[in-house]
mmCIF file of C-alpha atoms and ligand atoms in Angstrom:
data_model
loop_
_atom_site.group_PDB
_atom_site.id
_atom_site.type_symbol
_atom_site.label_atom_id
_atom_site.label_comp_id
_atom_site.label_asym_id
_atom_site.label_seq_id
_atom_site.Cartn_x
_atom_site.Cartn_y
_atom_site.Cartn_z
ATOM 1 C CA UNK Y 1 90.556 108.160 132.178
ATOM 2 C CA UNK Y 2 89.969 111.583 133.735
ATOM 3 C CA UNK Y 3 88.580 111.958 137.292
ATOM 4 C CA UNK Y 4 87.091 115.358 136.493
ATOM 5 C CA UNK Y 5 83.454 116.037 135.805
ATOM 6 C CA UNK Y 6 82.393 116.528 132.166
ATOM 7 C CA UNK Y 7 82.202 120.357 132.279
ATOM 8 C CA UNK Y 8 85.635 120.608 133.842
ATOM 9 C CA UNK Y 9 87.262 118.415 131.181
ATOM 10 C CA UNK Y 10 85.495 120.387 128.441
ATOM 11 C CA UNK Y 11 87.016 123.609 129.802
ATOM 12 C CA UNK Y 12 90.265 122.697 131.538
ATOM 13 C CA UNK Y 13 91.762 120.294 129.001
ATOM 14 C CA UNK Y 14 94.290 122.707 127.595
ATOM 15 C CA UNK Y 15 97.682 122.896 125.923
ATOM 16 C CA UNK Y 16 100.637 123.912 128.043
ATOM 17 C CA UNK Y 17 100.923 127.700 128.172
ATOM 18 C CA UNK Y 18 103.507 129.329 125.894
ATOM 19 C CA UNK Y 19 106.153 131.782 127.155
ATOM 20 C CA UNK Y 20 103.445 134.489 127.032
ATOM 21 C CA UNK Y 21 101.392 132.802 129.776
ATOM 22 C CA UNK Y 22 98.130 133.263 127.886
ATOM 23 C CA UNK Y 23 94.964 132.267 129.747
ATOM 24 C CA UNK Y 24 93.059 131.047 126.687
ATOM 25 C CA UNK Y 25 94.858 128.829 124.142
ATOM 26 C CA UNK Y 26 96.138 130.867 121.170
ATOM 27 C CA UNK Y 27 95.893 129.826 117.532
ATOM 28 C CA UNK Y 28 98.830 127.930 116.057
ATOM 29 C CA UNK Y 29 98.113 128.717 112.431
ATOM 30 C CA UNK Y 30 101.195 127.141 110.914
ATOM 31 C CA UNK Y 31 101.605 124.428 108.319
ATOM 32 C CA UNK Y 32 104.884 123.078 109.758
ATOM 33 C CA UNK Y 33 107.208 123.111 112.767
ATOM 34 C CA UNK Y 34 111.003 123.515 113.002
ATOM 35 C CA UNK Y 35 113.619 121.071 114.286
ATOM 36 C CA UNK Y 36 116.640 121.762 116.455
ATOM 37 C CA UNK Y 37 119.045 119.792 114.268
ATOM 38 C CA UNK Y 38 119.284 116.871 111.844
ATOM 39 C CA UNK Y 39 119.067 114.288 114.643
ATOM 40 C CA UNK Y 40 115.935 115.938 116.090
ATOM 41 C CA UNK Y 41 114.399 115.856 112.619
ATOM 42 C CA UNK Y 42 115.272 112.183 112.053
ATOM 43 C CA UNK Y 43 114.000 111.069 115.457
ATOM 44 C CA UNK Y 44 110.773 113.030 114.989
ATOM 45 C CA UNK Y 45 110.054 111.347 111.664
ATOM 46 C CA UNK Y 46 110.656 107.867 113.077
ATOM 47 C CA UNK Y 47 108.342 108.782 115.985
ATOM 48 C CA UNK Y 48 111.087 108.169 118.570
ATOM 49 C CA UNK Y 49 110.096 111.674 119.663
ATOM 50 C CA UNK Y 50 106.487 112.706 120.025
ATOM 51 C CA UNK Y 51 106.208 116.199 118.560
ATOM 52 C CA UNK Y 52 104.497 118.224 115.863
ATOM 53 C CA UNK Y 53 106.074 117.931 112.415
ATOM 54 C CA UNK Y 54 103.493 119.115 109.906
ATOM 55 C CA UNK Y 55 99.859 120.132 110.422
ATOM 56 C CA UNK Y 56 98.574 117.375 108.124
ATOM 57 C CA UNK Y 57 99.846 114.959 110.830
ATOM 58 C CA UNK Y 58 99.160 116.994 113.982
ATOM 59 C CA UNK Y 59 98.927 120.558 115.243
ATOM 60 C CA UNK Y 60 98.644 121.897 118.825
ATOM 61 C CA UNK Y 61 95.109 123.254 118.308
ATOM 62 C CA UNK Y 62 93.952 119.987 116.772
ATOM 63 C CA UNK Y 63 95.559 118.058 119.626
ATOM 64 C CA UNK Y 64 93.705 120.146 122.218
ATOM 65 C CA UNK Y 65 90.369 119.592 120.462
ATOM 66 C CA UNK Y 66 90.979 115.845 120.092
ATOM 67 C CA UNK Y 67 92.161 115.481 123.703
ATOM 68 C CA UNK Y 68 88.907 117.026 124.874
ATOM 69 C CA UNK Y 69 86.709 114.734 122.765
ATOM 70 C CA UNK Y 70 88.770 111.709 123.888
ATOM 71 C CA UNK Y 71 88.098 112.579 127.540
ATOM 72 C CA UNK Y 72 84.450 113.490 127.023
ATOM 73 C CA UNK Y 73 83.688 110.230 125.179
ATOM 74 C CA UNK Y 74 85.786 108.124 127.588
ATOM 75 C CA UNK Y 75 88.036 107.009 124.707
ATOM 76 C CA UNK Y 76 91.726 106.142 124.476
ATOM 77 C CA UNK Y 77 92.779 108.198 121.470
ATOM 78 C CA UNK Y 78 91.432 110.165 118.498
ATOM 79 C CA UNK Y 79 92.085 112.052 115.285
ATOM 80 C CA UNK Y 80 90.331 115.144 113.881
ATOM 81 C CA UNK Y 81 89.157 115.758 110.322
ATOM 82 C CA UNK Y 82 88.094 118.611 108.074
ATOM 83 C CA UNK Y 83 84.475 117.367 108.052
ATOM 84 C CA UNK Y 84 82.294 114.675 109.565
ATOM 85 C CA UNK Y 85 82.234 112.855 106.223
ATOM 86 C CA UNK Y 86 86.054 112.852 106.094
ATOM 87 C CA UNK Y 87 85.997 111.200 109.544
ATOM 88 C CA UNK Y 88 83.480 108.576 108.437
ATOM 89 C CA UNK Y 89 85.130 107.823 105.088
ATOM 90 C CA UNK Y 90 88.664 107.670 106.518
ATOM 91 C CA UNK Y 91 87.588 105.401 109.382
ATOM 92 C CA UNK Y 92 86.105 102.827 107.009
ATOM 93 C CA UNK Y 93 88.862 103.190 104.414
ATOM 94 C CA UNK Y 94 91.614 102.698 106.991
ATOM 95 C CA UNK Y 95 90.077 99.639 108.630
ATOM 96 C CA UNK Y 96 88.530 97.699 105.732
ATOM 97 C CA UNK Y 97 90.027 95.539 102.970
ATOM 98 C CA UNK Y 98 88.597 94.459 99.673
ATOM 99 C CA UNK Y 99 86.106 91.650 100.350
ATOM 100 C CA UNK Y 100 85.066 92.925 103.768
ATOM 101 C CA UNK Y 101 81.427 93.406 104.683
ATOM 102 C CA UNK Y 102 79.571 96.026 106.757
ATOM 103 C CA UNK Y 103 76.272 95.561 108.585
ATOM 104 C CA UNK Y 104 74.684 98.969 109.051
ATOM 105 C CA UNK Y 105 71.408 100.462 110.165
ATOM 106 C CA UNK Y 106 69.466 101.520 107.072
ATOM 107 C CA UNK Y 107 68.759 104.934 108.595
ATOM 108 C CA UNK Y 108 72.107 106.651 108.141
ATOM 109 C CA UNK Y 109 73.058 110.132 106.998
ATOM 110 C CA UNK Y 110 72.572 110.595 103.213
ATOM 111 C CA UNK Y 111 76.273 110.908 102.333
ATOM 112 C CA UNK Y 112 77.146 107.850 104.471
ATOM 113 C CA UNK Y 113 74.503 105.910 102.508
ATOM 114 C CA UNK Y 114 76.152 107.120 99.273
ATOM 115 C CA UNK Y 115 79.537 105.806 100.503
ATOM 116 C CA UNK Y 116 77.989 102.401 101.238
ATOM 117 C CA UNK Y 117 76.031 102.075 98.013
ATOM 118 C CA UNK Y 118 78.045 103.957 95.372
ATOM 119 C CA UNK Y 119 81.724 104.079 96.372
ATOM 120 C CA UNK Y 120 82.541 101.107 98.647
ATOM 121 C CA UNK Y 121 81.261 98.525 96.123
ATOM 122 C CA UNK Y 122 83.963 99.863 93.723
ATOM 123 C CA UNK Y 123 86.498 98.450 96.206
ATOM 124 C CA UNK Y 124 84.545 95.231 96.734
ATOM 125 C CA UNK Y 125 83.206 96.296 100.126
ATOM 126 C CA UNK Y 126 79.518 95.482 100.473
ATOM 127 C CA UNK Y 127 76.989 96.707 103.023
ATOM 128 C CA UNK Y 128 73.844 94.994 104.273
ATOM 129 C CA UNK Y 129 71.258 97.170 105.988
ATOM 130 C CA UNK Y 130 69.140 96.260 108.975
ATOM 131 C CA UNK Y 131 65.910 97.926 109.951
ATOM 132 C CA UNK Y 132 66.525 100.066 113.015
ATOM 133 C CA UNK Y 133 63.107 99.089 114.337
ATOM 134 C CA UNK Y 134 63.953 95.399 114.035
ATOM 135 C CA UNK Y 135 67.393 94.913 115.613
ATOM 136 C CA UNK Y 136 66.597 91.214 116.096
ATOM 137 C CA UNK Y 137 67.428 90.664 112.415
ATOM 138 C CA UNK Y 138 71.024 91.898 112.821
ATOM 139 C CA UNK Y 139 72.587 88.555 113.735
ATOM 140 C CA UNK Y 140 71.068 86.835 110.701
ATOM 141 C CA UNK Y 141 72.761 89.397 108.403
ATOM 142 C CA UNK Y 142 76.281 88.791 109.715
ATOM 143 C CA UNK Y 143 78.560 86.966 107.275
ATOM 144 C CA UNK Y 144 82.031 85.445 107.792
ATOM 145 C CA UNK Y 145 83.451 88.554 106.036
ATOM 146 C CA UNK Y 146 81.562 91.059 108.233
ATOM 147 C CA UNK Y 147 83.999 93.403 109.976
ATOM 148 C CA UNK Y 148 81.960 96.400 111.071
ATOM 149 C CA UNK Y 149 78.598 97.004 112.720
ATOM 150 C CA UNK Y 150 77.548 100.625 112.168
ATOM 151 C CA UNK Y 151 74.694 102.853 113.363
ATOM 152 C CA UNK Y 152 73.630 106.378 114.281
ATOM 153 C CA UNK Y 153 71.413 107.054 117.286
ATOM 154 C CA UNK Y 154 69.352 109.204 117.174
ATOM 155 C CA UNK Y 155 69.190 108.950 113.391
ATOM 156 C CA UNK Y 156 69.195 111.802 110.905
ATOM 157 C CA UNK Y 157 66.500 112.880 110.115
ATOM 158 C CA UNK Y 158 63.922 110.388 111.477
ATOM 159 C CA UNK Y 159 65.174 110.667 115.100
ATOM 160 C CA UNK Y 160 64.927 106.900 115.553
ATOM 161 C CA UNK Y 161 66.751 105.302 118.482
ATOM 162 C CA UNK Y 162 68.657 102.030 118.581
ATOM 163 C CA UNK Y 163 69.627 100.130 121.704
ATOM 164 C CA UNK Y 164 73.391 100.689 121.946
ATOM 165 C CA UNK Y 165 73.799 98.054 124.660
ATOM 166 C CA UNK Y 166 72.265 95.466 122.331
ATOM 167 C CA UNK Y 167 74.582 96.513 119.478
ATOM 168 C CA UNK Y 168 77.545 96.288 121.864
ATOM 169 C CA UNK Y 169 76.651 92.735 122.871
ATOM 170 C CA UNK Y 170 76.126 91.605 119.241
ATOM 171 C CA UNK Y 171 79.454 93.146 118.183
ATOM 172 C CA UNK Y 172 81.253 91.409 121.054
ATOM 173 C CA UNK Y 173 79.633 88.032 120.388
ATOM 174 C CA UNK Y 174 80.558 88.113 116.678
ATOM 175 C CA UNK Y 175 83.910 89.842 117.090
ATOM 176 C CA UNK Y 176 82.860 92.875 115.008
ATOM 177 C CA UNK Y 177 84.008 96.467 115.336
ATOM 178 C CA UNK Y 178 81.123 98.603 116.555
ATOM 179 C CA UNK Y 179 81.230 102.143 115.174
ATOM 180 C CA UNK Y 180 78.633 104.713 116.253
ATOM 181 C CA UNK Y 181 77.942 108.129 114.722
ATOM 182 C CA UNK Y 182 77.176 110.117 117.904
ATOM 183 C CA UNK Y 183 76.604 113.443 116.151
ATOM 184 C CA UNK Y 184 72.984 113.997 117.230
ATOM 185 C CA UNK Y 185 73.643 113.180 120.883
ATOM 186 C CA UNK Y 186 77.182 114.452 121.608
ATOM 187 C CA UNK Y 187 79.124 112.851 124.486
ATOM 188 C CA UNK Y 188 77.184 114.970 127.001
ATOM 189 C CA UNK Y 189 73.960 113.134 126.189
ATOM 190 C CA UNK Y 190 75.316 109.670 125.403
ATOM 191 C CA UNK Y 191 78.672 107.879 125.471
ATOM 192 C CA UNK Y 192 78.547 104.881 123.109
ATOM 193 C CA UNK Y 193 81.901 103.518 124.336
ATOM 194 C CA UNK Y 194 80.223 102.671 127.662
ATOM 195 C CA UNK Y 195 77.898 100.375 125.721
ATOM 196 C CA UNK Y 196 80.711 98.624 123.847
ATOM 197 C CA UNK Y 197 81.469 100.868 120.834
ATOM 198 C CA UNK Y 198 85.046 100.526 119.593
ATOM 199 C CA UNK Y 199 84.967 103.847 117.778
ATOM 200 C CA UNK Y 200 82.744 106.927 117.861
ATOM 201 C CA UNK Y 201 82.556 109.334 114.917
ATOM 202 C CA UNK Y 202 81.225 112.871 114.911
ATOM 203 C CA UNK Y 203 80.390 115.665 112.577
ATOM 204 C CA UNK Y 204 81.797 118.442 114.802
ATOM 205 C CA UNK Y 205 80.086 120.855 112.398
ATOM 206 C CA UNK Y 206 76.837 120.334 114.302
ATOM 207 C CA UNK Y 207 76.338 120.641 118.075
ATOM 208 C CA UNK Y 208 80.056 120.584 118.883
ATOM 209 C CA UNK Y 209 80.585 123.904 117.084
ATOM 210 C CA UNK Y 210 76.991 124.796 117.839
ATOM 211 C CA UNK Y 211 77.090 128.176 116.188
ATOM 212 C CA UNK Y 212 77.088 127.308 112.493
ATOM 213 C CA UNK Y 213 80.625 128.583 111.862
ATOM 214 C CA UNK Y 214 83.057 125.822 110.971
ATOM 215 C CA UNK Y 215 83.161 122.320 109.513
ATOM 216 C CA UNK Y 216 84.927 119.551 111.378
ATOM 217 C CA UNK Y 217 84.920 115.858 112.195
ATOM 218 C CA UNK Y 218 86.512 113.573 114.749
ATOM 219 C CA UNK Y 219 86.905 109.885 115.514
ATOM 220 C CA UNK Y 220 87.766 108.583 118.986
ATOM 221 C CA UNK Y 221 88.053 105.111 120.457
ATOM 222 C CA UNK Y 222 90.558 102.282 120.888
ATOM 223 C CA UNK Y 223 94.136 103.395 120.322
ATOM 224 C CA UNK Y 224 95.164 100.551 117.984
ATOM 225 C CA UNK Y 225 92.255 101.384 115.660
ATOM 226 C CA UNK Y 226 92.872 105.141 115.876
ATOM 227 C CA UNK Y 227 96.521 104.479 115.012
ATOM 228 C CA UNK Y 228 95.442 102.823 111.725
ATOM 229 C CA UNK Y 229 93.100 105.738 110.982
ATOM 230 C CA UNK Y 230 95.837 108.246 111.829
ATOM 231 C CA UNK Y 231 98.343 106.574 109.469
ATOM 232 C CA UNK Y 232 95.770 106.501 106.668
ATOM 233 C CA UNK Y 233 94.872 110.155 107.241
ATOM 234 C CA UNK Y 234 98.451 111.336 107.622
ATOM 235 C CA UNK Y 235 99.015 110.052 104.081
ATOM 236 C CA UNK Y 236 95.721 110.977 102.460
ATOM 237 C CA UNK Y 237 95.253 114.450 103.977
ATOM 238 C CA UNK Y 238 91.762 114.978 105.405
ATOM 239 C CA UNK Y 239 93.138 116.811 108.481
ATOM 240 C CA UNK Y 240 91.205 119.482 110.389
ATOM 241 C CA UNK Y 241 92.603 123.004 109.966
ATOM 242 C CA UNK Y 242 94.223 124.607 113.050
ATOM 243 C CA UNK Y 243 91.791 127.537 112.883
ATOM 244 C CA UNK Y 244 88.739 125.269 112.888
ATOM 245 C CA UNK Y 245 90.283 123.174 115.671
ATOM 246 C CA UNK Y 246 90.755 126.337 117.749
ATOM 247 C CA UNK Y 247 87.105 127.328 117.197
ATOM 248 C CA UNK Y 248 85.859 123.822 118.034
ATOM 249 C CA UNK Y 249 87.935 123.521 121.194
ATOM 250 C CA UNK Y 250 86.519 126.834 122.431
ATOM 251 C CA UNK Y 251 83.006 125.648 121.483
ATOM 252 C CA UNK Y 252 83.343 122.563 123.678
ATOM 253 C CA UNK Y 253 83.818 124.838 126.695
ATOM 254 C CA UNK Y 254 80.131 125.770 126.428
ATOM 255 C CA UNK Y 255 78.767 122.413 125.219
ATOM 256 C CA UNK Y 256 76.992 121.563 128.493
ATOM 257 C CA UNK Y 257 75.187 124.871 128.981
ATOM 258 C CA UNK Y 258 74.206 124.990 125.309
ATOM 259 C CA UNK Y 259 72.886 121.431 125.289
ATOM 260 C CA UNK Y 260 70.907 121.820 128.495
ATOM 261 C CA UNK Y 261 69.085 124.786 126.909
ATOM 262 C CA UNK Y 262 68.764 123.197 123.428
ATOM 263 C CA UNK Y 263 67.132 120.127 124.971
ATOM 264 C CA UNK Y 264 64.884 122.107 127.330
ATOM 265 C CA UNK Y 265 63.614 124.189 124.373
ATOM 266 C CA UNK Y 266 63.218 121.087 122.172
ATOM 267 C CA UNK Y 267 61.060 119.268 124.743
ATOM 268 C CA UNK Y 268 58.799 122.332 125.164
ATOM 269 C CA UNK Y 269 58.404 122.637 121.375
ATOM 270 C CA UNK Y 270 57.818 118.887 120.921
ATOM 271 C CA UNK Y 271 55.071 118.985 123.571
ATOM 272 C CA UNK Y 272 53.512 122.026 121.887
ATOM 273 C CA UNK Y 273 53.587 120.307 118.479
ATOM 274 C CA UNK Y 274 52.051 117.114 119.862
ATOM 275 C CA UNK Y 275 48.972 119.125 120.852
ATOM 276 C CA UNK Y 276 48.747 121.004 117.525
ATOM 277 C CA UNK Y 277 45.968 119.920 115.163
ATOM 278 C CA UNK Y 278 47.944 120.703 111.987
ATOM 279 C CA UNK Y 279 50.627 118.144 112.898
ATOM 280 C CA UNK Y 280 49.914 114.441 112.457
ATOM 281 C CA UNK Y 281 53.132 113.067 113.967
ATOM 282 C CA UNK Y 282 55.863 114.318 116.303
ATOM 283 C CA UNK Y 283 59.016 112.277 116.815
ATOM 284 C CA UNK Y 284 61.201 113.300 119.742
ATOM 285 C CA UNK Y 285 63.149 110.802 121.898
ATOM 286 C CA UNK Y 286 61.923 112.139 125.254
ATOM 287 C CA UNK Y 287 58.213 112.168 124.334
ATOM 288 C CA UNK Y 288 56.578 109.051 125.788
ATOM 289 C CA UNK Y 289 54.925 108.557 122.357
ATOM 290 C CA UNK Y 290 58.346 107.873 120.773
ATOM 291 C CA UNK Y 291 58.458 104.169 119.757
ATOM 292 C CA UNK Y 292 61.844 103.711 121.485
ATOM 293 C CA UNK Y 293 61.147 106.024 124.441
ATOM 294 C CA UNK Y 294 62.282 103.453 127.034
ATOM 295 C CA UNK Y 295 65.581 102.855 125.217
ATOM 296 C CA UNK Y 296 66.105 106.612 124.799
ATOM 297 C CA UNK Y 297 65.575 107.119 128.541
ATOM 298 C CA UNK Y 298 68.002 104.289 129.304
ATOM 299 C CA UNK Y 299 70.904 105.511 127.171
ATOM 300 C CA UNK Y 300 70.406 109.283 126.804
ATOM 301 C CA UNK Y 301 70.743 111.959 129.494
ATOM 302 C CA UNK Y 302 68.501 114.393 127.533
ATOM 303 C CA UNK Y 303 66.361 114.151 124.402
ATOM 304 C CA UNK Y 304 68.589 116.160 122.031
ATOM 305 C CA UNK Y 305 67.639 119.182 119.950
ATOM 306 C CA UNK Y 306 66.127 117.529 116.859
ATOM 307 C CA UNK Y 307 62.408 117.002 116.332
ATOM 308 C CA UNK Y 308 60.875 115.368 113.263
ATOM 309 C CA UNK Y 309 57.284 116.250 112.398
ATOM 310 C CA UNK Y 310 54.734 115.274 109.819
ATOM 311 C CA UNK Y 311 52.541 118.186 108.794
ATOM 312 C CA UNK Y 312 48.963 117.120 107.938
ATOM 313 C CA UNK Y 313 48.508 117.136 104.169
ATOM 314 C CA UNK Y 314 51.818 115.480 103.129
ATOM 315 C CA UNK Y 315 54.466 117.024 100.935
ATOM 316 C CA UNK Y 316 52.449 120.085 99.836
ATOM 317 C CA UNK Y 317 51.528 120.985 103.411
ATOM 318 C CA UNK Y 318 55.158 120.503 104.427
ATOM 319 C CA UNK Y 319 56.377 122.859 101.700
ATOM 320 C CA UNK Y 320 53.683 125.401 102.577
ATOM 321 C CA UNK Y 321 54.821 125.264 106.204
ATOM 322 C CA UNK Y 322 58.452 125.901 105.230
ATOM 323 C CA UNK Y 323 57.473 128.795 102.946
ATOM 324 C CA UNK Y 324 55.466 130.419 105.751
ATOM 325 C CA UNK Y 325 58.314 130.305 108.287
ATOM 326 C CA UNK Y 326 59.507 133.842 109.099
ATOM 327 C CA UNK Y 327 62.195 133.769 111.790
ATOM 328 C CA UNK Y 328 63.579 130.216 111.794
ATOM 329 C CA UNK Y 329 66.119 129.464 109.061
ATOM 330 C CA UNK Y 330 65.679 127.213 106.057
ATOM 331 C CA UNK Y 331 69.131 125.651 106.035
ATOM 332 C CA UNK Y 332 70.838 122.279 105.600
ATOM 333 C CA UNK Y 333 72.780 122.529 108.853
ATOM 334 C CA UNK Y 334 71.637 121.525 112.335
ATOM 335 C CA UNK Y 335 72.783 121.993 115.921
ATOM 336 C CA UNK Y 336 73.067 125.782 115.558
ATOM 337 C CA UNK Y 337 72.048 128.539 118.009
ATOM 338 C CA UNK Y 338 69.471 129.461 115.341
ATOM 339 C CA UNK Y 339 66.454 127.182 114.922
ATOM 340 C CA UNK Y 340 66.538 125.522 111.494
ATOM 341 C CA UNK Y 341 63.746 123.818 109.577
ATOM 342 C CA UNK Y 342 64.546 121.426 106.723
ATOM 343 C CA UNK Y 343 62.728 119.170 104.310
ATOM 344 C CA UNK Y 344 65.019 116.091 104.154
ATOM 345 C CA UNK Y 345 63.243 114.348 101.248
ATOM 346 C CA UNK Y 346 64.141 117.154 98.829
ATOM 347 C CA UNK Y 347 67.514 118.170 100.363
ATOM 348 C CA UNK Y 348 69.908 116.149 102.573
ATOM 349 C CA UNK Y 349 68.419 112.764 101.619
ATOM 350 C CA UNK Y 350 67.365 113.532 98.031
ATOM 351 C CA UNK Y 351 69.906 111.034 96.616
ATOM 352 C CA UNK Y 352 67.847 108.187 98.107
ATOM 353 C CA UNK Y 353 65.047 106.707 96.007
ATOM 354 C CA UNK Y 354 61.500 107.216 97.342
ATOM 355 C CA UNK Y 355 61.491 103.587 98.548
ATOM 356 C CA UNK Y 356 64.826 104.083 100.323
ATOM 357 C CA UNK Y 357 63.542 107.293 101.891
ATOM 358 C CA UNK Y 358 60.465 105.564 103.249
ATOM 359 C CA UNK Y 359 62.525 102.650 104.564
ATOM 360 C CA UNK Y 360 64.730 105.107 106.484
ATOM 361 C CA UNK Y 361 61.778 106.859 108.087
ATOM 362 C CA UNK Y 362 61.674 109.802 105.667
ATOM 363 C CA UNK Y 363 58.131 110.330 104.485
ATOM 364 C CA UNK Y 364 57.564 112.980 101.771
ATOM 365 C CA UNK Y 365 56.057 115.415 104.295
ATOM 366 C CA UNK Y 366 58.663 114.955 107.049
ATOM 367 C CA UNK Y 367 60.085 118.222 108.370
ATOM 368 C CA UNK Y 368 63.186 118.268 110.597
ATOM 369 C CA UNK Y 369 63.427 120.975 113.217
ATOM 370 C CA UNK Y 370 66.816 121.676 114.797
ATOM 371 C CA UNK Y 371 65.849 123.637 117.877
ATOM 372 C CA UNK Y 372 68.142 126.573 118.637
ATOM 373 C CA UNK Y 373 68.755 128.823 121.605
ATOM 374 C CA UNK Y 374 66.388 131.701 120.824
ATOM 375 C CA UNK Y 375 63.653 132.384 123.380
ATOM 376 C CA UNK Y 376 61.463 129.311 123.047
ATOM 377 C CA UNK Y 377 58.258 131.389 122.918
ATOM 378 C CA UNK Y 378 59.505 133.223 119.822
ATOM 379 C CA UNK Y 379 60.265 129.917 118.094
ATOM 380 C CA UNK Y 380 56.812 128.565 119.003
ATOM 381 C CA UNK Y 381 55.218 131.799 117.730
ATOM 382 C CA UNK Y 382 56.953 131.384 114.345
ATOM 383 C CA UNK Y 383 56.082 127.673 114.037
ATOM 384 C CA UNK Y 384 52.477 128.341 115.080
ATOM 385 C CA UNK Y 385 51.893 131.097 112.527
ATOM 386 C CA UNK Y 386 53.478 128.931 109.789
ATOM 387 C CA UNK Y 387 51.242 125.967 110.683
ATOM 388 C CA UNK Y 388 48.162 128.185 110.700
ATOM 389 C CA UNK Y 389 49.005 129.919 107.426
HETATM 390 C C1 PLP S 1 74.589 112.182 111.525
HETATM 391 C C2 PLP S 1 75.551 112.869 110.621
HETATM 392 N N1 PLP S 1 76.746 112.284 110.340
HETATM 393 C C3 PLP S 1 77.641 112.867 109.518
HETATM 394 C C4 PLP S 1 77.384 114.085 108.912
HETATM 395 C C5 PLP S 1 78.390 114.685 107.992
HETATM 396 O O1 PLP S 1 79.068 115.728 108.592
HETATM 397 P P1 PLP S 1 79.765 116.935 107.798
HETATM 398 O O2 PLP S 1 78.693 117.724 107.156
HETATM 399 O O3 PLP S 1 80.532 117.657 108.862
HETATM 400 O O4 PLP S 1 80.673 116.290 106.770
HETATM 401 C C6 PLP S 1 76.178 114.738 109.179
HETATM 402 C C7 PLP S 1 75.883 116.033 108.542
HETATM 403 O O5 PLP S 1 74.760 116.530 108.590
HETATM 404 C C8 PLP S 1 75.243 114.118 110.052
HETATM 405 O O6 PLP S 1 74.063 114.696 110.355
#
């Protein structure tokens, strides 16, 4: 565990300098590494020596990125992936056997839901969902074969919050692995391991990169579990590319200043929207009207950069609003410097049936706003003219 403050670890966790004494870590864009002799090669492959062999296994840039996330989340070890979905899939695939059971919050990212409902059943792995607003039902859903308790908080796109401390205590009592997708919060806002998570997964594509450039994913947590995930990944090949790892490691250097501003802007916009007559509902963790406001305040340092709104008039009004937006982007990404507006029901979560969408907090007119770093008054001006159009 590092004694440094968060910002310092995000900046000063760095590879050893090369013979060129560079200040900022260079890119190690190489697929493999050379050995001194046959014995060096043998000992490296048997892991008697800890060193880079092949970039599917490890690479200096990837190591630097992972080391940072490990420190920032207060974890023991980690492994980085090409995407957030590769991190999520590989984590489950490495740790579960045929016949195992998952208990998960119903409100999970669309592709994670597709893993649970379409692909895992092919390998005899079943998932039971609990309602994020009714965590008291979780214990009744646990079976003898349950291995994993899984949730996101805040959720995508409904921005619901679940009590991580409660999940930690349930997981401990029933000897389950608690895995949390911490993508919307980042370790600066919330550290699930403190509340008892065994593993934390991220789509690094979002706020970790923060500038809409590269895809990436990472899992961090207990070293014995990460070891299993590493061995699975080393053989199946979802590794993060050295270039993307280099970009992401640099991005983490500015995570704190970016998030402070993202969250400041988001709160101002959420408060503006709450007073707007064209909007029937505003969901933002740090608004006192949020149903889980007290829990959000307990476990989150800031409210995050995502706001969900319901435009009066349902789906048609929502579409009209999106079509009237001038400056903000209509894009599937989030956590970018540029403010993004999305309609989850027809995009990211369109694979869910209408009933499933409603059960996960996605009404037909729900619009997700990922607040960026533009001047907040310009973002408000754009949203206001689109609502009034
Ligand atoms: C909460 C959450 N988890 C996982 C993912 C998947 O990440 P990626 O797109 O990097 O595969 C996303 C993507 O939007 C997400 O929002």
